[in-house]
Every structure is written in C-alpha cells, then in structure tokens.
Coordinates of C-alpha atoms in Angstrom, one line a residue:
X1 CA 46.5 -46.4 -0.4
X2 CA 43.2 -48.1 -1.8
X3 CA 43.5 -45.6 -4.7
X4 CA 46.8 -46.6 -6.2
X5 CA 44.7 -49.2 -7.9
X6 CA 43.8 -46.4 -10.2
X7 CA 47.0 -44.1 -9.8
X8 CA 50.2 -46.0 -9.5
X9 CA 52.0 -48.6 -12.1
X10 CA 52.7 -48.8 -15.6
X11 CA 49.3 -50.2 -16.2
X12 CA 47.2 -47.8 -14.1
X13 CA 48.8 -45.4 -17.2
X14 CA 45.3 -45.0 -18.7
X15 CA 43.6 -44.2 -15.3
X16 CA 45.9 -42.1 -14.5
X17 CA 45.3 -40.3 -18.2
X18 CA 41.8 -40.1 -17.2
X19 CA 42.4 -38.5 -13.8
X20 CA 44.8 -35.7 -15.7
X21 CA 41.5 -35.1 -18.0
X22 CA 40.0 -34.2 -14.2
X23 CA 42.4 -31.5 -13.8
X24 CA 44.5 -33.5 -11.2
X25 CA 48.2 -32.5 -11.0
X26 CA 50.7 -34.9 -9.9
X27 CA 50.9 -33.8 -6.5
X28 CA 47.4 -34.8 -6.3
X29 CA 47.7 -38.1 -7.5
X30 CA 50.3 -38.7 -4.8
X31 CA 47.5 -38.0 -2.3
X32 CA 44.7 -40.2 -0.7
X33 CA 41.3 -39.5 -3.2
X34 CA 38.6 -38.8 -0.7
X35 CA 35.0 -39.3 -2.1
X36 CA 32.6 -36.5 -1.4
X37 CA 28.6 -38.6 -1.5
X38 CA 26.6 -35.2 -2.0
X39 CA 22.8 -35.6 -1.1
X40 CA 22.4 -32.2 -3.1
X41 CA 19.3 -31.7 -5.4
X42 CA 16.5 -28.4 -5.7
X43 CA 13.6 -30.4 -5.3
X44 CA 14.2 -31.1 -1.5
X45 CA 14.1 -28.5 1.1
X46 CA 16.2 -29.9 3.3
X47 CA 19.0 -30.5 0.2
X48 CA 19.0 -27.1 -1.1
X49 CA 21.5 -26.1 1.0
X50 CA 23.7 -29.1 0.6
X51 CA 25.9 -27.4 -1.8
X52 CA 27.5 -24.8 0.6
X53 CA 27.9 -27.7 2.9
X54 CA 29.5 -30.1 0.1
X55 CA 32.3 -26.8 -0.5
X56 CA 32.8 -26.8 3.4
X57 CA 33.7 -30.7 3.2
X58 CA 36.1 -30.2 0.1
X59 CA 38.2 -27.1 1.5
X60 CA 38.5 -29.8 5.1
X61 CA 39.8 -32.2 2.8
X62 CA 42.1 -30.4 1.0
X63 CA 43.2 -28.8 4.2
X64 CA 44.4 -31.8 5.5
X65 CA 46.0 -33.0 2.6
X66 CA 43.1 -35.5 0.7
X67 CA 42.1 -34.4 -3.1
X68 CA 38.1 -34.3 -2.7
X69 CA 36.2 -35.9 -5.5
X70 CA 32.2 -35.6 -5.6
X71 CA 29.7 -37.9 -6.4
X72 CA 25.7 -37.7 -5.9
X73 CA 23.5 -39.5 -4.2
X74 CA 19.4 -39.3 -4.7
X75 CA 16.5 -37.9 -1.9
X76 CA 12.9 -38.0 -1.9
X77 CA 11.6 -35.4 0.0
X78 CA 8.8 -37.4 2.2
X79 CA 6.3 -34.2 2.5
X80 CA 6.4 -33.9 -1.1
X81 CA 5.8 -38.1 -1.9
X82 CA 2.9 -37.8 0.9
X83 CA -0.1 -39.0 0.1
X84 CA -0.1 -40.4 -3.3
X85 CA 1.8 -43.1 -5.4
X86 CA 5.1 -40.6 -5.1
X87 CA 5.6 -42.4 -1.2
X88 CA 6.1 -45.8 -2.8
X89 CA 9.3 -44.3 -4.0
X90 CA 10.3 -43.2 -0.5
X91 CA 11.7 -46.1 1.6
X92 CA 12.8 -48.1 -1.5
X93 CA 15.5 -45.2 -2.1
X94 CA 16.9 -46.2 0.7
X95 CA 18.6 -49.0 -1.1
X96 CA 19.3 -47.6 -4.2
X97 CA 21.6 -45.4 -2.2
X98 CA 23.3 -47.3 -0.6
X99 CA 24.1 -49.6 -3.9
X100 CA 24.6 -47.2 -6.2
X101 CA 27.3 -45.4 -3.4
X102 CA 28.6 -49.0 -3.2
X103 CA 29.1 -49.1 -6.7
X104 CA 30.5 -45.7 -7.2
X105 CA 33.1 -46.3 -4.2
X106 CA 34.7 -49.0 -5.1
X107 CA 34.7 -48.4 -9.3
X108 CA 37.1 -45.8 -8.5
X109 CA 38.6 -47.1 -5.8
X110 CA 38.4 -44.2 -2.9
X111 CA 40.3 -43.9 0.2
X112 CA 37.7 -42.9 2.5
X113 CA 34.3 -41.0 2.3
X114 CA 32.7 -38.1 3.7
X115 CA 29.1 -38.8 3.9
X116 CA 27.1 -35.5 3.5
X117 CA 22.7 -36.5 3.8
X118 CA 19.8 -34.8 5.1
X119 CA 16.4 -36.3 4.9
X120 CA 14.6 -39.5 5.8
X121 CA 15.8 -42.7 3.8
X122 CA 19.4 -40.8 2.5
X123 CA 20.9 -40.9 6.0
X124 CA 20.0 -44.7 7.0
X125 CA 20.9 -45.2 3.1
X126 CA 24.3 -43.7 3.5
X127 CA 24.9 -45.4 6.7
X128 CA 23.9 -48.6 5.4
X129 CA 26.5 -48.1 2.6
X130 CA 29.5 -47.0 5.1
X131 CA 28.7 -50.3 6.9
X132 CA 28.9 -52.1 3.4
X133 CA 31.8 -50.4 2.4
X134 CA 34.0 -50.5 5.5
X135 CA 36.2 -47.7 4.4
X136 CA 37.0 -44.7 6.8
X137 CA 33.8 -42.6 6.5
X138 CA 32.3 -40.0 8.2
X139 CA 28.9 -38.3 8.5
X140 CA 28.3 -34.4 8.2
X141 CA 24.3 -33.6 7.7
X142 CA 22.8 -30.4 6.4
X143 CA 20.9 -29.9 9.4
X144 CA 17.2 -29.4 10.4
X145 CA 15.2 -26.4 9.2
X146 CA 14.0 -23.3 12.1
X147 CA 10.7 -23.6 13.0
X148 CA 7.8 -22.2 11.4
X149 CA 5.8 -18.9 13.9
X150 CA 1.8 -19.5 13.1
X151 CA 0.0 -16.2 15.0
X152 CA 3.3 -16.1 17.3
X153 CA 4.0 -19.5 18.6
X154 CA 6.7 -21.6 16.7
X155 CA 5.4 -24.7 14.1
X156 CA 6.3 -27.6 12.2
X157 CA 5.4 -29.4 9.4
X158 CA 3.0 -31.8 11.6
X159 CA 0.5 -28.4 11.6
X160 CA 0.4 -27.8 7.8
X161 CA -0.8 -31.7 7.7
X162 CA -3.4 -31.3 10.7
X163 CA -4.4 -27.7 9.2
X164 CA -5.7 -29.8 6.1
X165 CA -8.2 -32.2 8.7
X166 CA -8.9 -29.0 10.3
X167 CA -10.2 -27.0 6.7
X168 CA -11.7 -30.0 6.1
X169 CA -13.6 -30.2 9.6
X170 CA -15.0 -26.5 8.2
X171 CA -13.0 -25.3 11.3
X172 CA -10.3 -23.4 9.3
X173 CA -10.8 -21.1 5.9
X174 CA -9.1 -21.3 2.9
X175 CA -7.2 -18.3 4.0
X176 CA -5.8 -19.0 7.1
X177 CA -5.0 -22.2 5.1
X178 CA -2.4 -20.2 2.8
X179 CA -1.6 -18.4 6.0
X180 CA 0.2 -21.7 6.9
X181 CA 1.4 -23.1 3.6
X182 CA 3.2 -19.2 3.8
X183 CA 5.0 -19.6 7.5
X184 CA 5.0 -23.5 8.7
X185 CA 8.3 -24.0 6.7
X186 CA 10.7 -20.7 6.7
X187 CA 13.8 -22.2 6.0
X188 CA 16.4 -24.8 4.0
X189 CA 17.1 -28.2 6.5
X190 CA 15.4 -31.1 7.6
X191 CA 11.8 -30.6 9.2
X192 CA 12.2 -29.2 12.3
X193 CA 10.7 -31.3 14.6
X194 CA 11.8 -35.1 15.8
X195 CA 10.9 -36.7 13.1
X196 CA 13.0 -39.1 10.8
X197 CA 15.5 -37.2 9.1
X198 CA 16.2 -35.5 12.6
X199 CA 15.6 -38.7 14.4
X200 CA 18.6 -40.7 12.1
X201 CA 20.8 -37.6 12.3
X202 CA 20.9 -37.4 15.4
X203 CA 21.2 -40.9 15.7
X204 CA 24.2 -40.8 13.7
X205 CA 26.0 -38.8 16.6
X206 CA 25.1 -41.7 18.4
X207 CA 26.4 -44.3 16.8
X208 CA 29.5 -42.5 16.7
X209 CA 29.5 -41.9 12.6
X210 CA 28.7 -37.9 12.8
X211 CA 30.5 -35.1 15.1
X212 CA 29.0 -33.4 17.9
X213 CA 26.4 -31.2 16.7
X214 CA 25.8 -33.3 13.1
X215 CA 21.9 -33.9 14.0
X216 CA 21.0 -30.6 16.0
X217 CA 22.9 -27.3 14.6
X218 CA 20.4 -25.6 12.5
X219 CA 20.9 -25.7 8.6
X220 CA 21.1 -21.8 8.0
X221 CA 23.4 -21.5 10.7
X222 CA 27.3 -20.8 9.8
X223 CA 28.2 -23.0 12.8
X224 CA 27.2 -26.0 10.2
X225 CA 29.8 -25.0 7.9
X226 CA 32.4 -24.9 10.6
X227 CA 31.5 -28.2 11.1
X228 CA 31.5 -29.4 7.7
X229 CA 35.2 -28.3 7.3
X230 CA 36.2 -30.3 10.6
X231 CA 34.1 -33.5 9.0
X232 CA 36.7 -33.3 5.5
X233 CA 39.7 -32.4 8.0
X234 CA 38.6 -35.7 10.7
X235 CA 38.2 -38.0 7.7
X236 CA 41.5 -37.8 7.0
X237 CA 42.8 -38.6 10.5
X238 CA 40.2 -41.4 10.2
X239 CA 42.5 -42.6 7.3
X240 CA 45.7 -42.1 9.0
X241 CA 44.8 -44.5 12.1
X242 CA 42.5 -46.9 9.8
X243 CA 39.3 -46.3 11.9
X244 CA 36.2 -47.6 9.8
X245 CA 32.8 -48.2 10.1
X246 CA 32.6 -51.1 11.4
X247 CA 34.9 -50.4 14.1
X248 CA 32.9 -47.5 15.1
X249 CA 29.0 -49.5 14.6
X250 CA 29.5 -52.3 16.9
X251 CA 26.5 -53.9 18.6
X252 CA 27.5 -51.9 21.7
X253 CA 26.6 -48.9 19.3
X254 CA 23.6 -49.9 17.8
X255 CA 22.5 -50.4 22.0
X256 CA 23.7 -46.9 22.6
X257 CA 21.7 -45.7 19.5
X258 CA 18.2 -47.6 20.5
X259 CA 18.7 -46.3 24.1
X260 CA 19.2 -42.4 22.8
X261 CA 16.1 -43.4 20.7
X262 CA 14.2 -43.7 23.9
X263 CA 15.1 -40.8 25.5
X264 CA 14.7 -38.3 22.6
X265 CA 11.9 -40.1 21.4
X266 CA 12.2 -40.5 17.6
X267 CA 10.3 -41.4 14.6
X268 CA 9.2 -44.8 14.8
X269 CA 11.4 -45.2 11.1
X270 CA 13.9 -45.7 13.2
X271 CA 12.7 -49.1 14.1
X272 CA 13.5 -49.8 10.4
X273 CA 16.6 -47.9 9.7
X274 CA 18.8 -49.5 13.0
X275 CA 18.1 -52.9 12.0
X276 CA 19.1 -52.4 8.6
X277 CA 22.1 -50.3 8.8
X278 CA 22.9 -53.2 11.4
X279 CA 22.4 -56.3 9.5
X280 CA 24.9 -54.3 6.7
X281 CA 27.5 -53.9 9.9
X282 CA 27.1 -57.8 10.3
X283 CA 25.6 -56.9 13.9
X284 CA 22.0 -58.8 14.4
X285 CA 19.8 -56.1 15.9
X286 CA 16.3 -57.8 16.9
X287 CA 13.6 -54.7 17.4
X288 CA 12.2 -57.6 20.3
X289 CA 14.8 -56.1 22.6
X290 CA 13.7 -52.5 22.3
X291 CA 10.9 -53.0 25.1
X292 CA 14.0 -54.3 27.3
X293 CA 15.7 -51.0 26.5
X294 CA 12.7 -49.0 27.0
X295 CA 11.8 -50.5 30.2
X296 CA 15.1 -48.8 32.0
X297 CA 14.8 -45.6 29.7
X298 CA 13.7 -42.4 30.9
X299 CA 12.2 -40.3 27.9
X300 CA 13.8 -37.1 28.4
X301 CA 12.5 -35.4 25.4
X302 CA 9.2 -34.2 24.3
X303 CA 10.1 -32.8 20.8
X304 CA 7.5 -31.9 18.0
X305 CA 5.3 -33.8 17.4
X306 CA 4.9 -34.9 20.8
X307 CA 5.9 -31.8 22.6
X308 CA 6.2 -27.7 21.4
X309 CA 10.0 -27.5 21.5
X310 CA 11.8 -27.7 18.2
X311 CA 15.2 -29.2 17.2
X312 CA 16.9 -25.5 17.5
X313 CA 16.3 -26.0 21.1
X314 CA 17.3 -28.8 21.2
X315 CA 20.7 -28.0 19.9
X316 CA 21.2 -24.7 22.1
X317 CA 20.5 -27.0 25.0
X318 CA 23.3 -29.1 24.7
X319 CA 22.1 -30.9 21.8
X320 CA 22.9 -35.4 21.3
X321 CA 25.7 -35.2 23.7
X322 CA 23.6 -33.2 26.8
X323 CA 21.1 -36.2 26.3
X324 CA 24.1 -39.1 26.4
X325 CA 25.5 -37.0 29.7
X326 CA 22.2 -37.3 31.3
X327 CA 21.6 -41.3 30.5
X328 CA 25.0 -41.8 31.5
X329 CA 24.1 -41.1 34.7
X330 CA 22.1 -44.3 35.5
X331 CA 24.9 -46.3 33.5
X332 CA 22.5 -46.8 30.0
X333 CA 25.2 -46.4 27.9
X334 CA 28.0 -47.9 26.8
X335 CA 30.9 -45.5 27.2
X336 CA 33.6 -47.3 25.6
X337 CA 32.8 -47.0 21.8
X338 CA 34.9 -45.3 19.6
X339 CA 33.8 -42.7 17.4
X340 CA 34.8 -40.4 14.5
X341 CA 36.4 -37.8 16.7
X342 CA 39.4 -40.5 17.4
X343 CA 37.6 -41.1 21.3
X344 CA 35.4 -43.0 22.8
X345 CA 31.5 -41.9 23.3
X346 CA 32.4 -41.5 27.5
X347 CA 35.2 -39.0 26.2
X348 CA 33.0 -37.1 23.8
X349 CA 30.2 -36.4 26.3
X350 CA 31.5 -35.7 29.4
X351 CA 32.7 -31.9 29.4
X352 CA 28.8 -31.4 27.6
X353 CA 26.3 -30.1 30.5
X354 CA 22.1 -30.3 29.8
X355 CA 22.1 -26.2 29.5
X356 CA 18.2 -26.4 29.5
X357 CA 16.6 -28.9 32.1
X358 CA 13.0 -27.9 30.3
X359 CA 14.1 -29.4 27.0
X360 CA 16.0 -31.9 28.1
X361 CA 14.6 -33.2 31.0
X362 CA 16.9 -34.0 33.9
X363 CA 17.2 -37.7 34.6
X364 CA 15.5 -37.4 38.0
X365 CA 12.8 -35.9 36.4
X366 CA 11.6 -37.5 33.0
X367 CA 8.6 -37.2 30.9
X368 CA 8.2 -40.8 31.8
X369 CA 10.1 -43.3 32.9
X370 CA 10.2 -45.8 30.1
X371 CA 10.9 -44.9 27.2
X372 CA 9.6 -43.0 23.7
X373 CA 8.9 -46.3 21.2
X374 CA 6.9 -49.5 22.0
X375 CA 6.7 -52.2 20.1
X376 CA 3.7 -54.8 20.6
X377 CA 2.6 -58.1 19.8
X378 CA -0.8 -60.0 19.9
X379 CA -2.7 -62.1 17.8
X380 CA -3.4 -59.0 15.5
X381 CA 1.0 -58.8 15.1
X382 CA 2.6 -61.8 16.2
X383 CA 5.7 -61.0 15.2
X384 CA 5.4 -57.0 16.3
X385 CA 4.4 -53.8 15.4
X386 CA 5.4 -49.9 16.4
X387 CA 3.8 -47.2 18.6
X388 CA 5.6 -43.5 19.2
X389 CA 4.6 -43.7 22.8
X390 CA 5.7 -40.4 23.6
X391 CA 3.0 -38.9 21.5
X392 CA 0.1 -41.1 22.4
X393 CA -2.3 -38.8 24.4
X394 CA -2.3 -40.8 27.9
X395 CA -6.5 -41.4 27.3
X396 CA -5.4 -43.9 24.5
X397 CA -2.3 -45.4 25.8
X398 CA -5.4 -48.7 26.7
X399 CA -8.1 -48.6 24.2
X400 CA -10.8 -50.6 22.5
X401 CA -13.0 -49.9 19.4
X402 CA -14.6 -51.7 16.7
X403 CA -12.5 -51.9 13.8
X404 CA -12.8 -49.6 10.2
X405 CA -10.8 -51.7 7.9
X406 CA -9.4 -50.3 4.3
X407 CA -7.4 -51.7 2.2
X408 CA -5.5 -48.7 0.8
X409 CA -4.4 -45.5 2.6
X410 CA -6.4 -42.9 -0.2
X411 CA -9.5 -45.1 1.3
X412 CA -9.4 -44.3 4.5
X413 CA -8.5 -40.7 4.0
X414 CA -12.0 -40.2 1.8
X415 CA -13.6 -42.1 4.9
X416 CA -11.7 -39.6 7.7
X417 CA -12.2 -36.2 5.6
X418 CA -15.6 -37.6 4.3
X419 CA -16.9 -37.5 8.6
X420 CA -17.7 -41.2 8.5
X421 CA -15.1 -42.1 11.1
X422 CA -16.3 -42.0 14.9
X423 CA -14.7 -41.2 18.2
X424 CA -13.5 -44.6 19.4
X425 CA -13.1 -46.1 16.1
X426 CA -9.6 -47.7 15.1
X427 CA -8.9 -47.9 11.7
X428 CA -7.1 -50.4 10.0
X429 CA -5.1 -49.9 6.8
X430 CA -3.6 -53.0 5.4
X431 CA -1.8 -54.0 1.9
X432 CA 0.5 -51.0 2.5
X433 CA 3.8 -53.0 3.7
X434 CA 6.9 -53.4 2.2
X435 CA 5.6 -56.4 0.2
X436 CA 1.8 -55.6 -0.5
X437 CA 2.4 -51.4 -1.1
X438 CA 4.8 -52.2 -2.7
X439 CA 7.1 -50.0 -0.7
X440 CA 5.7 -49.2 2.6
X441 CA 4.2 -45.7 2.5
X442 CA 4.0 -43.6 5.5
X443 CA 0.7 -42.1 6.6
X444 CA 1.4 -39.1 7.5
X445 CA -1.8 -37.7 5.6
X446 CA -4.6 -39.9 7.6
X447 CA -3.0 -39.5 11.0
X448 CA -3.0 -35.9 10.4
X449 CA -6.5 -35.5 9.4
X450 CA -7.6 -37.7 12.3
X451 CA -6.0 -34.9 14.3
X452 CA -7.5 -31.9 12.5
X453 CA -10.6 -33.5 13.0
X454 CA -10.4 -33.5 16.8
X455 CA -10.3 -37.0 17.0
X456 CA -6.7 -37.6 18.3
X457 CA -7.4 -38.3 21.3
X458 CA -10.5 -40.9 20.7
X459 CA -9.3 -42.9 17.2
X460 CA -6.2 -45.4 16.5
X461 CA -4.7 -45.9 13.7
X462 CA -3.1 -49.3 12.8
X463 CA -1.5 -50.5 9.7
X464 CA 1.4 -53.0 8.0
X465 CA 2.5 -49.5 6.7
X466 CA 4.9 -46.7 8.7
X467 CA 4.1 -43.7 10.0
X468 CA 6.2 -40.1 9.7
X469 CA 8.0 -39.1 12.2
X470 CA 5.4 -35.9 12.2
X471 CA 2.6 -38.5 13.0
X472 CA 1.6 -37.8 16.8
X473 CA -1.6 -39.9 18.4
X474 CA -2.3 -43.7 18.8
X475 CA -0.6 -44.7 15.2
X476 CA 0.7 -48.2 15.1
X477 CA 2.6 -49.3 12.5
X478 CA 5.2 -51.8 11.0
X479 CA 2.2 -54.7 11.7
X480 CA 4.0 -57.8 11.1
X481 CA 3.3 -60.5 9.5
X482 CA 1.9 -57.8 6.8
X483 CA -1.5 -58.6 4.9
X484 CA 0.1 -59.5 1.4
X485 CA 1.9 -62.7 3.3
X486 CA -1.7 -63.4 5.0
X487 CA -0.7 -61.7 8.0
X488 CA -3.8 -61.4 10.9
X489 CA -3.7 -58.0 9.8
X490 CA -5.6 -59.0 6.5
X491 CA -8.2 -61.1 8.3
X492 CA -9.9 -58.4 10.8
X493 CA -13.6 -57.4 9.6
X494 CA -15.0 -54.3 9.8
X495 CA -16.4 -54.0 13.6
X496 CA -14.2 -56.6 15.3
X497 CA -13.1 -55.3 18.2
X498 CA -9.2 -54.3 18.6
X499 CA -8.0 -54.0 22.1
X500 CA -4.6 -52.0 22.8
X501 CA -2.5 -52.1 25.4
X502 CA 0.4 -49.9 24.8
X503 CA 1.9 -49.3 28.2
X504 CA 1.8 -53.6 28.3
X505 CA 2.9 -53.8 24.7
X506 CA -0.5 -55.5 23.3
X507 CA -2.4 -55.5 20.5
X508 CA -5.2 -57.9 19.8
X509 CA -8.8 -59.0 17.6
X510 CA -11.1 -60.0 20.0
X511 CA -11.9 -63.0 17.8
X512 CA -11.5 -66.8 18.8
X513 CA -8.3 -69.2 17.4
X514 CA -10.8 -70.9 16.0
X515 CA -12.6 -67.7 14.0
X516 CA -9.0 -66.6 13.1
X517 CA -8.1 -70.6 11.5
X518 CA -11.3 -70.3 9.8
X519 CA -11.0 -67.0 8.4
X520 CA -7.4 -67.9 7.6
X521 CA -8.3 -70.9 5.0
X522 CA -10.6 -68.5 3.3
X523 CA -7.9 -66.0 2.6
X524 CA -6.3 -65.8 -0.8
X525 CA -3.3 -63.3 -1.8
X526 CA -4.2 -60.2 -3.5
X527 CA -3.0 -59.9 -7.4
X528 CA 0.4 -57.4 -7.2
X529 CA -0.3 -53.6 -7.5
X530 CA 3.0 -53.5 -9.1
X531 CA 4.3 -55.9 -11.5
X532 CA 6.9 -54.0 -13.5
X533 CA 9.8 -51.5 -12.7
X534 CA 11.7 -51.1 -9.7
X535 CA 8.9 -51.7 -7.4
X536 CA 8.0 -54.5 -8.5
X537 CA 11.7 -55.7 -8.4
X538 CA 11.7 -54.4 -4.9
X539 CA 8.5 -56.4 -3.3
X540 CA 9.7 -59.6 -5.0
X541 CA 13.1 -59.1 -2.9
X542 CA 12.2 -57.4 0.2
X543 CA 11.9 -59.0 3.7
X544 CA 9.7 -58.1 6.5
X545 CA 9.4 -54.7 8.7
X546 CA 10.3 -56.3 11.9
X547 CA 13.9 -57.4 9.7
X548 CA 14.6 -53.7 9.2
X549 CA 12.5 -54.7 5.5
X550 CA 16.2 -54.9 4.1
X551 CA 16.7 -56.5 0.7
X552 CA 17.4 -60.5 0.2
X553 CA 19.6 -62.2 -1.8
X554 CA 17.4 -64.7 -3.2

C-alpha cells in the first residue's frame, strides 16, 4: 500500500506515533488510509450540506474496510463573487485546488481518494487534481439545489439576475423584488439549472469519474446519501483492481464528455474546464474539434436557462445515463470506457430507459440537430471564442450591430442599467481575460440585465471574459487572442460593425486588413490591474482560454 510510507518500518516509528495521536488503533493502521477531499464550508449554498454527505462517504469507507481521513478543499460560491472584484477570485480557485489537494495527497501518502465537490471551479479543480495524482479516486457531488416556484411556475437563479434589469427597466417594484430574493433559491445544492456546477457534475458521470446519478439526484434528497455511502464502498474496489484516473479519463472520454456536452447543452465553462482537466490527464483536448462534435450532435436538452425544465427533472427522467442511451443510438459514443463502477460506459447505460421524452428529447426528435455549444472564429477571434447555442433566441443566431465597446464589465453594466444601450447594439467587454482581468470574470450580471431589459433578443454580448452557465441570449465569450496580449478584441472602436454568424461559426469587424494593421501598431498594453498577491502571480502564469487558461510552468 502507498501508505506504508507513513505506517510500516522501524523508521516510519514517528509517523506512526503521530497517527496513534489521531486516535488510529492498530488495526487501522493495517488498513489502506483513504483521503476524504471535503468541499464543505457555510458560505456556499451549494456546500452547506456537504457535511452529511462527507459522513455518508466515511461510514462507505469504513464499511469496506479503508480508515477515512478528511481534508478540505476551498469554493467560491459564483453568485455570491458576481459582479464585483470577488469574481476575480472564482476561476483562479480552480488551481489552488487542485495543488493544494496535490500537496495534501501525497504529504501523507494516501491510498486512494474520494472526491466529494459541488460548485463551479471545485469540481474541474478536483478532477484536475485526480488526473494529477493518478491514485484510485472517485467523484460523489452534493447535488443541485430544487427549483425556486415565483407566482406558481418553478425558477432559477438566472431570474433573480434578470429580476434586477427588470426593477431597473421600472418594470418590477422593490417588492416583488424581495418577493424573488425570498423564493428563487429554496434549498442547499448547486443552482438548479444547467449551468456550471451542474454542467461539470454531470459531466463527471461522463467521463466515468462519478456514479450514476452523481450530477442529477437532488441535494436534499436521501437518495444522495445512499449514493455517497456506495462512492466510499466503490473506492475501495477501485483500490483492490488498481483502476485510476487516468485509466478511466482517456481521450475516448474526454470525446464522450464533449459529445454529452452537446446534447445536454452546458455552460459554456465547460469549454475551459475539459481542456484543463485533460491537459492534467496528458490527453491534448483542442476546443477546434467541438464544432466536428457538434455538427453530428443532436441537442436533446433544453435545461434552464435555455429551457423551463430544471435538473430535478432531469434526474427523474433518467438523468446522465438516459441521455448517453439515447446518443448511443446513432453510435456518438464511445462505449468501451471504463468507469468507477468497475464497467465500461456501454455497460452502465444500457438497462437506463429516457422515462420522459419531453425532457430529454428522443433522438429522432431533437431540439436541434447540432448541438448546444459553438465555438467561432473570425478576424474579431482568430483563435476562437464561445457561444451557448442552445440559448441563443433563433432571431440572433445571424446578427449585425455597431459595436459599444468597454473596457471593464462594471462599465458596461452602468451603460445597460443607465438605458443607453439600443436594440441591435453588441457590446464589447474586453480586458477581462485570464491575463488582462486578471482572472477571467463571468458576466453573469450584464447578460442578465440585457435580459431584464427586454433586449435579449435584439443585443450581443461579446467579451475575452466567460459567461455563467445562467447566461442565456447571444453571449460570446472566451475571445481569443484576449485584449491584454493585443488581441483584435482590443482594437474594435465604438460603432464598427460586428457581424455574427453563429449557426456558420463566425464572428467578424467589418474593418479592412489594412485598418486592423494600422490600428494594431498604434496599440500599446495596458498597465496591470493587479500587480501583487495571488492574482497577480496568476496573470503572469496563465495561458490562454482556448488552452483550457491552465497554468504554465515558466
């Protein structure tokens, strides 16, 4: 066992000393020592209930024979960053999980690890750090949150952040305001629509890292805790026949994964989080060959904030595994994966039936037949940029406008709430990418009040930032090169004219070569908006979006 390097010998004597200061008996120390990565804190919603799930995992464990030791991991809760310097903190955490579980892992020299996340950068943290690691591991989440009832109909968090454009608009009072702040969010979990903490759970089923049910049963149900236990009882198996991480996230996998993407239609994070929880796998995963994948996906899904059916459904309609059934029917999967259960992906899904051909579309009869993500290219992103397809309003799938360019999100918010932002306008938010943020904040609050306005089906919104998964509308993101490198992005003007093409993946300036080269050689970086601290240690490191913005040695 890897943990003998802390238990067994004559000179382990002082570990071992250490470990009887624990409370371990001998018995114990004769056992494999399975770390416990809790996600656990009271300042995240979706975390509050990780506790009860963390007990779950330790009584699996010590069920089947493992001594369960627990160590924390950190979570920023997205809503709560949104909108102000708090979001620069959000993707960066993704790394700082997955080092600091590297680092915790292998100082005391675990045998395997039960992964137990919930929200947006924890999970593709986590997963980078299994792939890092490659020690058995597996993946049980807390689960998403119910949906909210507003006057009878069921919500999501995407409605509290249009309500705000829509008081704003004079079209709501402050009343019915509180009236949503009081019912859009009734329980513990992960938001309750598709977007990124749902997206990567569920994604996590995917790649064969979570059991059935890990991204869909809802957090307050018992179910989840039934689950948990089974996640501290598989791990040990996992231990037993020596199946890790990397045996599990093969390129095959990370295929699978970006083809489910399609057809549920997740955040557009997810664009980020594959690629980087691939490049720590050793698998290159280039975001180019998502339009390939696309182009033979069905989107099956249409799950808030694209549609008005909720993640519950989602899991009483067969959940991850009804959607793989259904793909697997035109052959868009590969079927020969293994997975945490001990089986391969073709094994898992096929006794699990679509019990709901309204949530999850049947494959005959999809939303659409490509699928839920696009990524485009032009002269405005030559390298590429992201569009959540599957909640782009058909009207603005092709557009044009003139270009309202900002170079700071809280700018163009004052502009959207202040009225001075027109139907057929597209507005441009640079210096927000991983480099020129620093950290890449999501936009959540500008998309939102777009769409409180009214103007979601006549404005676009494009920037070297990301967008929430609760973002719905024309919002393109992830704009590569990114303004702080001297991207195109940071050489539009207000009132150039930006043509998209979504459904033919473009995005351009309607500006000559010549205009661009000339505008190019007056250009000169922008000073750093961070220069000490983490995120300043972070721009100077970090590589582009399109490259899953992972970390670089330098």
């Amino acid at each position: 066992m890897k943990s003998d390097a802390v238990k067994k010998g004559a000179t382990q004597a002082p570990h071992r000393s250490l470990l009887n200061a624990l409370g371990l008996t001998k018995e114990e120390m004769d056992k494999p020592l399975i770390g416990i990565v809790s996600s656990y804190n009271e300042i995240v919603p979706g975390h509050m209930n990780l506790d009860k799930i963390v007990e779950a995992v330790k009584l699996g464990v010590a069920m089947a024979g493992g001594v369960p030791r627990v160590f924390p991991a950190i979570a920023v809760c997205d809503g709560i960053a949104m909108g102000h310097i708090g979001m620069k903190y959000s993707l960066v955490t993704r790394d700082l999980i997955a080092d600091s579980t590297e680092a915790m892992a292998l100082a005391h020299q675990f045998d395997a690890l039960v992964m137990v996340p919930n929200c947006d950068k924890n999970v593709p943290g986590l997963l980078m750090a299994a792939a890092r690691l490659n020690i058995p591991t597996i993946f049980v989440s807390g689960g998403p949150m119910l949906a909210g009832h507003v006057h009878g109909e069921k919500t999501s968090l995407s409605s509290m952040f249009e309500a705000v454009g829509t008081h704003a608009a004079g079209k709501m009072t402050e009343e019915e305001l509180e009236y949503y702040v009081e019912n859009v969010c009734p329980t513990c979990g992960s938001c309750s629509g598709m977007y990124t903490a749902n997206s990567m759970n569920c994604l996590t089923e995917v790649l064969g890292m979570g059991l059935q049910g890990n991204g869909t049963i809802p957090a307050v149900y018992s179910e989840r805790l039934r689950l948990a236990k089974h996640a501290g009882m598989k791990v040990m198996e996992l231990l037993e026949k020596n199946i890790r991480p990397r045996d599990i996230m093969t390129e095959k996998a990370f295929k699978n994964a970006l083809t489910v993407d399609m057809a549920l239609g997740c955040s557009t994070n997810s664009m980020l989080h594959l690629p980087a929880i691939a490049h720590e796998a050793g698998v290159e995963l280039n975001v180019d060959i998502a339009n390939s994948i696309s182009a033979k996906t069905p989107n099956l899904c249409h799950l808030a904030p694209a549609g008005h059916a909720y993640i519950e459904e989602l899991n009483e309609a067969g959940g991850v595994y009804a959607v793989m059934n259904e793909l697997s029917k035109r052959d868009l999967l590969e079927l020969d994966c293994m997975t945490v259960t001990g089986k391969t992906v073709g094994e898992n899904i096929a006794p699990v039936k679509n019990k709901n051909p309204e949530i999850i579309r049947p494959i005959e009869a999809p939303y659409s037949e490509t699928g839920g993500i696009a990524v485009l290219k032009g002269n405005l992103a030559p390298d590429s940029c992201v569009v959540k397809r599957s909640a782009v309003v058909p009207e603005m799938l092709k557009h044009e406008g003139p270009a309202r360019v900002f170079d700071c999100e809280e700018d163009a918010i004052a502009a959207i709430l202040g009225g001075k932002i027109q139907a057929g306008d597209v507005v441009v938010i640079r210096y927000e990418g991983p480099k020129g943020g620093p950290g890449m904040r999501e936009m959540l609050n500008p998309t939102s009040a777009i769409a409180g306005m009214g103007l979601g089906s006549t404005v676009a919104l494009i920037t070297d930032g990301r967008f929430s998964g609760a973002s719905r509308g024309a919002s393109i993101g992830h704009v590569c090169p990114e303004a702080a490198v001297g991207g195109p992005i940071a050489l539009v003007e207000e009132g150039d004219i930006i043509a998209i093409d979504i459904n033919a993946n473009k995005i351009d300036v309607k500006i000559s070569d010549e205009e661009m080269q000339a505008r190019r050689a007056k250009w000169q970086p922008r000073e750093p908006k961070v220069t000490t601290g983490y995120l300043a240690r972070y721009a100077s490191l970090v590589s582009a979006a399109c490259k899953g913005a992972v970390l670089e040695n330098k």
